[in-house]
């Protein structure tokens, strides 16, 4: 086996085990990366330069100012930069922890509903129709990304010696 092929196979194996390259050099599990990509796609068409939302939301994740400052002291205009990825990861982890503390399933649907309407809406099960549609869109994108990755991740059989 040549060295280049071996290197390619090892790279694919590492990708399958560690997930996609994360933010700030961190490796994210594929489900986390898929979720954050889905949020960006639904919120902004995956655009970092998208216009502000109707109540001043900024960036690819359409952060509200109070959510931004819940996780960072950096200037809110950085919500339109790659730094937004780091804040999104912090917010994802915060939502995940809140769902767990309330004995709720940490699913893409629940996370998306909490992202859009807040954890209290998910806990109380008083989720607006628009948020339900939003959560369905995000969950469907996460599923589609996972299926695409599954179909394109090679299965490597290692012969016994």
PDB file of C-alpha atoms in Angstrom:
ATOM      1  CA  UNK A   1       0.000   0.000   0.000  1.00  0.00           C
ATOM      2  CA  UNK A   2       1.477   3.359  -0.917  1.00  0.00           C
ATOM      3  CA  UNK A   3       2.041   6.080   1.655  1.00  0.00           C
ATOM      4  CA  UNK A   4      -0.423   8.579   0.118  1.00  0.00           C
ATOM      5  CA  UNK A   5      -3.291   6.072   0.192  1.00  0.00           C
ATOM      6  CA  UNK A   6      -2.476   5.106   3.781  1.00  0.00           C
ATOM      7  CA  UNK A   7      -2.421   8.779   4.797  1.00  0.00           C
ATOM      8  CA  UNK A   8      -5.842   9.334   3.142  1.00  0.00           C
ATOM      9  CA  UNK A   9      -7.329   6.304   4.884  1.00  0.00           C
ATOM     10  CA  UNK A  10      -5.977   7.426   8.273  1.00  0.00           C
ATOM     11  CA  UNK A  11      -7.352  10.941   7.727  1.00  0.00           C
ATOM     12  CA  UNK A  12     -10.803   9.557   6.953  1.00  0.00           C
ATOM     13  CA  UNK A  13     -10.615   7.287   9.987  1.00  0.00           C
ATOM     14  CA  UNK A  14      -9.707  10.222  12.247  1.00  0.00           C
ATOM     15  CA  UNK A  15     -12.572  12.245  10.774  1.00  0.00           C
ATOM     16  CA  UNK A  16     -14.999   9.413  11.488  1.00  0.00           C
ATOM     17  CA  UNK A  17     -13.751   9.039  15.071  1.00  0.00           C
ATOM     18  CA  UNK A  18     -13.195  12.682  16.063  1.00  0.00           C
ATOM     19  CA  UNK A  19     -15.838  14.414  14.021  1.00  0.00           C
ATOM     20  CA  UNK A  20     -15.480  17.517  11.943  1.00  0.00           C
ATOM     21  CA  UNK A  21     -12.904  20.166  12.659  1.00  0.00           C
ATOM     22  CA  UNK A  22     -14.376  22.381  15.286  1.00  0.00           C
ATOM     23  CA  UNK A  23     -14.001  25.955  16.266  1.00  0.00           C
ATOM     24  CA  UNK A  24     -10.715  27.414  17.423  1.00  0.00           C
ATOM     25  CA  UNK A  25      -8.952  24.135  16.636  1.00  0.00           C
ATOM     26  CA  UNK A  26     -11.334  22.065  18.724  1.00  0.00           C
ATOM     27  CA  UNK A  27     -12.784  18.883  17.229  1.00  0.00           C
ATOM     28  CA  UNK A  28     -16.544  18.642  17.462  1.00  0.00           C
ATOM     29  CA  UNK A  29     -18.591  15.490  17.445  1.00  0.00           C
ATOM     30  CA  UNK A  30     -20.421  15.214  14.122  1.00  0.00           C
ATOM     31  CA  UNK A  31     -23.817  15.709  15.787  1.00  0.00           C
ATOM     32  CA  UNK A  32     -22.690  19.044  17.285  1.00  0.00           C
ATOM     33  CA  UNK A  33     -21.163  20.265  14.025  1.00  0.00           C
ATOM     34  CA  UNK A  34     -24.270  19.152  12.103  1.00  0.00           C
ATOM     35  CA  UNK A  35     -26.532  20.966  14.579  1.00  0.00           C
ATOM     36  CA  UNK A  36     -24.621  24.240  14.438  1.00  0.00           C
ATOM     37  CA  UNK A  37     -24.466  24.097  10.641  1.00  0.00           C
ATOM     38  CA  UNK A  38     -28.229  23.511  10.532  1.00  0.00           C
ATOM     39  CA  UNK A  39     -28.814  26.509  12.809  1.00  0.00           C
ATOM     40  CA  UNK A  40     -26.647  28.676  10.546  1.00  0.00           C
ATOM     41  CA  UNK A  41     -28.476  27.439   7.455  1.00  0.00           C
ATOM     42  CA  UNK A  42     -31.927  28.140   8.896  1.00  0.00           C
ATOM     43  CA  UNK A  43     -31.008  31.443  10.561  1.00  0.00           C
ATOM     44  CA  UNK A  44     -28.923  33.068   7.832  1.00  0.00           C
ATOM     45  CA  UNK A  45     -28.430  30.753   4.880  1.00  0.00           C
ATOM     46  CA  UNK A  46     -24.993  30.068   6.437  1.00  0.00           C
ATOM     47  CA  UNK A  47     -23.964  33.698   5.838  1.00  0.00           C
ATOM     48  CA  UNK A  48     -21.746  35.556   8.272  1.00  0.00           C
ATOM     49  CA  UNK A  49     -22.558  38.830   6.488  1.00  0.00           C
ATOM     50  CA  UNK A  50     -26.345  38.499   6.611  1.00  0.00           C
ATOM     51  CA  UNK A  51     -28.376  41.586   7.482  1.00  0.00           C
ATOM     52  CA  UNK A  52     -29.609  42.063  11.060  1.00  0.00           C
ATOM     53  CA  UNK A  53     -32.867  40.398  12.085  1.00  0.00           C
ATOM     54  CA  UNK A  54     -36.088  42.260  12.892  1.00  0.00           C
ATOM     55  CA  UNK A  55     -35.133  42.900  16.531  1.00  0.00           C
ATOM     56  CA  UNK A  56     -31.408  43.429  15.951  1.00  0.00           C
ATOM     57  CA  UNK A  57     -30.211  39.806  15.816  1.00  0.00           C
ATOM     58  CA  UNK A  58     -26.725  39.537  14.322  1.00  0.00           C
ATOM     59  CA  UNK A  59     -24.566  37.077  12.442  1.00  0.00           C
ATOM     60  CA  UNK A  60     -24.942  33.595  11.054  1.00  0.00           C
ATOM     61  CA  UNK A  61     -26.676  32.348  14.222  1.00  0.00           C
ATOM     62  CA  UNK A  62     -28.801  35.510  14.529  1.00  0.00           C
ATOM     63  CA  UNK A  63     -27.787  36.113  18.140  1.00  0.00           C
ATOM     64  CA  UNK A  64     -29.785  38.525  20.218  1.00  0.00           C
ATOM     65  CA  UNK A  65     -27.621  40.924  22.195  1.00  0.00           C
ATOM     66  CA  UNK A  66     -28.579  39.425  25.593  1.00  0.00           C
ATOM     67  CA  UNK A  67     -27.763  35.861  24.491  1.00  0.00           C
ATOM     68  CA  UNK A  68     -24.416  37.045  23.095  1.00  0.00           C
ATOM     69  CA  UNK A  69     -23.437  38.736  26.367  1.00  0.00           C
ATOM     70  CA  UNK A  70     -24.595  35.710  28.343  1.00  0.00           C
ATOM     71  CA  UNK A  71     -21.557  33.874  26.917  1.00  0.00           C
ATOM     72  CA  UNK A  72     -18.952  36.538  26.149  1.00  0.00           C
ATOM     73  CA  UNK A  73     -17.845  40.080  26.913  1.00  0.00           C
ATOM     74  CA  UNK A  74     -16.569  40.597  23.357  1.00  0.00           C
ATOM     75  CA  UNK A  75     -18.211  43.349  21.331  1.00  0.00           C
ATOM     76  CA  UNK A  76     -21.565  42.376  19.808  1.00  0.00           C
ATOM     77  CA  UNK A  77     -20.412  43.336  16.317  1.00  0.00           C
ATOM     78  CA  UNK A  78     -18.194  40.212  16.432  1.00  0.00           C
ATOM     79  CA  UNK A  79     -21.426  38.225  16.075  1.00  0.00           C
ATOM     80  CA  UNK A  80     -20.885  38.717  12.339  1.00  0.00           C
ATOM     81  CA  UNK A  81     -17.419  37.111  12.414  1.00  0.00           C
ATOM     82  CA  UNK A  82     -16.037  33.598  12.861  1.00  0.00           C
ATOM     83  CA  UNK A  83     -15.973  34.311  16.606  1.00  0.00           C
ATOM     84  CA  UNK A  84     -19.732  33.686  16.458  1.00  0.00           C
ATOM     85  CA  UNK A  85     -18.912  29.974  16.043  1.00  0.00           C
ATOM     86  CA  UNK A  86     -17.283  29.904  19.473  1.00  0.00           C
ATOM     87  CA  UNK A  87     -20.215  31.696  21.091  1.00  0.00           C
ATOM     88  CA  UNK A  88     -22.620  29.336  19.302  1.00  0.00           C
ATOM     89  CA  UNK A  89     -20.750  26.359  20.737  1.00  0.00           C
ATOM     90  CA  UNK A  90     -20.952  27.878  24.235  1.00  0.00           C
ATOM     91  CA  UNK A  91     -24.672  28.486  23.774  1.00  0.00           C
ATOM     92  CA  UNK A  92     -25.183  24.932  22.457  1.00  0.00           C
ATOM     93  CA  UNK A  93     -23.474  23.501  25.543  1.00  0.00           C
ATOM     94  CA  UNK A  94     -25.480  25.787  27.838  1.00  0.00           C
ATOM     95  CA  UNK A  95     -28.785  24.704  26.229  1.00  0.00           C
ATOM     96  CA  UNK A  96     -27.772  21.056  26.398  1.00  0.00           C
ATOM     97  CA  UNK A  97     -27.019  21.346  30.114  1.00  0.00           C
ATOM     98  CA  UNK A  98     -30.336  23.124  30.806  1.00  0.00           C
ATOM     99  CA  UNK A  99     -32.301  20.438  28.964  1.00  0.00           C
ATOM    100  CA  UNK A 100     -30.522  17.713  30.953  1.00  0.00           C
ATOM    101  CA  UNK A 101     -31.162  19.505  34.265  1.00  0.00           C
ATOM    102  CA  UNK A 102     -34.854  19.507  33.389  1.00  0.00           C
ATOM    103  CA  UNK A 103     -34.797  15.788  32.494  1.00  0.00           C
ATOM    104  CA  UNK A 104     -35.542  16.507  28.843  1.00  0.00           C
ATOM    105  CA  UNK A 105     -34.130  14.648  25.880  1.00  0.00           C
ATOM    106  CA  UNK A 106     -31.142  16.399  24.331  1.00  0.00           C
ATOM    107  CA  UNK A 107     -32.316  15.982  20.759  1.00  0.00           C
ATOM    108  CA  UNK A 108     -31.772  18.243  17.760  1.00  0.00           C
ATOM    109  CA  UNK A 109     -35.480  19.149  17.894  1.00  0.00           C
ATOM    110  CA  UNK A 110     -35.446  20.146  21.577  1.00  0.00           C
ATOM    111  CA  UNK A 111     -32.157  22.009  21.171  1.00  0.00           C
ATOM    112  CA  UNK A 112     -33.479  23.914  18.145  1.00  0.00           C
ATOM    113  CA  UNK A 113     -36.730  24.786  19.926  1.00  0.00           C
ATOM    114  CA  UNK A 114     -34.737  26.034  22.932  1.00  0.00           C
ATOM    115  CA  UNK A 115     -32.392  27.972  20.612  1.00  0.00           C
ATOM    116  CA  UNK A 116     -35.358  29.713  19.020  1.00  0.00           C
ATOM    117  CA  UNK A 117     -37.857  30.195  21.873  1.00  0.00           C
ATOM    118  CA  UNK A 118     -35.805  29.602  25.014  1.00  0.00           C
ATOM    119  CA  UNK A 119     -35.425  26.688  27.393  1.00  0.00           C
ATOM    120  CA  UNK A 120     -38.488  27.697  29.408  1.00  0.00           C
ATOM    121  CA  UNK A 121     -40.736  27.215  26.356  1.00  0.00           C
ATOM    122  CA  UNK A 122     -39.421  23.673  25.900  1.00  0.00           C
ATOM    123  CA  UNK A 123     -39.676  22.860  29.614  1.00  0.00           C
ATOM    124  CA  UNK A 124     -43.272  24.134  29.806  1.00  0.00           C
ATOM    125  CA  UNK A 125     -44.160  22.571  26.434  1.00  0.00           C
ATOM    126  CA  UNK A 126     -45.585  25.958  25.395  1.00  0.00           C
ATOM    127  CA  UNK A 127     -43.790  26.091  22.095  1.00  0.00           C
ATOM    128  CA  UNK A 128     -45.129  28.523  19.490  1.00  0.00           C
ATOM    129  CA  UNK A 129     -46.091  27.137  16.073  1.00  0.00           C
ATOM    130  CA  UNK A 130     -43.300  29.111  14.382  1.00  0.00           C
ATOM    131  CA  UNK A 131     -40.763  27.560  16.744  1.00  0.00           C
ATOM    132  CA  UNK A 132     -42.125  24.071  16.019  1.00  0.00           C
ATOM    133  CA  UNK A 133     -41.625  24.698  12.294  1.00  0.00           C
ATOM    134  CA  UNK A 134     -38.134  26.053  12.982  1.00  0.00           C
ATOM    135  CA  UNK A 135     -37.209  23.012  15.118  1.00  0.00           C
ATOM    136  CA  UNK A 136     -38.514  20.648  12.423  1.00  0.00           C
ATOM    137  CA  UNK A 137     -36.378  22.377   9.781  1.00  0.00           C
ATOM    138  CA  UNK A 138     -33.248  22.210  11.938  1.00  0.00           C
ATOM    139  CA  UNK A 139     -33.830  18.572  12.952  1.00  0.00           C
ATOM    140  CA  UNK A 140     -34.415  17.576   9.314  1.00  0.00           C
ATOM    141  CA  UNK A 141     -31.170  19.256   8.249  1.00  0.00           C
ATOM    142  CA  UNK A 142     -29.252  17.522  11.052  1.00  0.00           C
ATOM    143  CA  UNK A 143     -30.669  14.163   9.939  1.00  0.00           C
ATOM    144  CA  UNK A 144     -29.844  14.865   6.293  1.00  0.00           C
ATOM    145  CA  UNK A 145     -26.256  15.871   7.141  1.00  0.00           C
ATOM    146  CA  UNK A 146     -25.787  12.747   9.283  1.00  0.00           C
ATOM    147  CA  UNK A 147     -27.163  10.535   6.511  1.00  0.00           C
ATOM    148  CA  UNK A 148     -24.930  12.165   3.903  1.00  0.00           C
ATOM    149  CA  UNK A 149     -21.876  11.665   6.118  1.00  0.00           C
ATOM    150  CA  UNK A 150     -22.860   8.045   6.815  1.00  0.00           C
ATOM    151  CA  UNK A 151     -23.181   7.301   3.102  1.00  0.00           C
ATOM    152  CA  UNK A 152     -19.828   8.923   2.282  1.00  0.00           C
ATOM    153  CA  UNK A 153     -17.742   7.602   5.166  1.00  0.00           C
ATOM    154  CA  UNK A 154     -15.797   4.621   3.917  1.00  0.00           C
ATOM    155  CA  UNK A 155     -15.945   1.344   5.762  1.00  0.00           C
ATOM    156  CA  UNK A 156     -12.422   0.103   6.234  1.00  0.00           C
ATOM    157  CA  UNK A 157     -11.818  -3.550   6.897  1.00  0.00           C
ATOM    158  CA  UNK A 158      -8.467  -4.387   8.383  1.00  0.00           C
ATOM    159  CA  UNK A 159      -7.171  -7.784   7.486  1.00  0.00           C
ATOM    160  CA  UNK A 160      -5.952  -9.902  10.350  1.00  0.00           C
ATOM    161  CA  UNK A 161      -2.281 -10.705  10.430  1.00  0.00           C
TER     162      UNK A 161
END
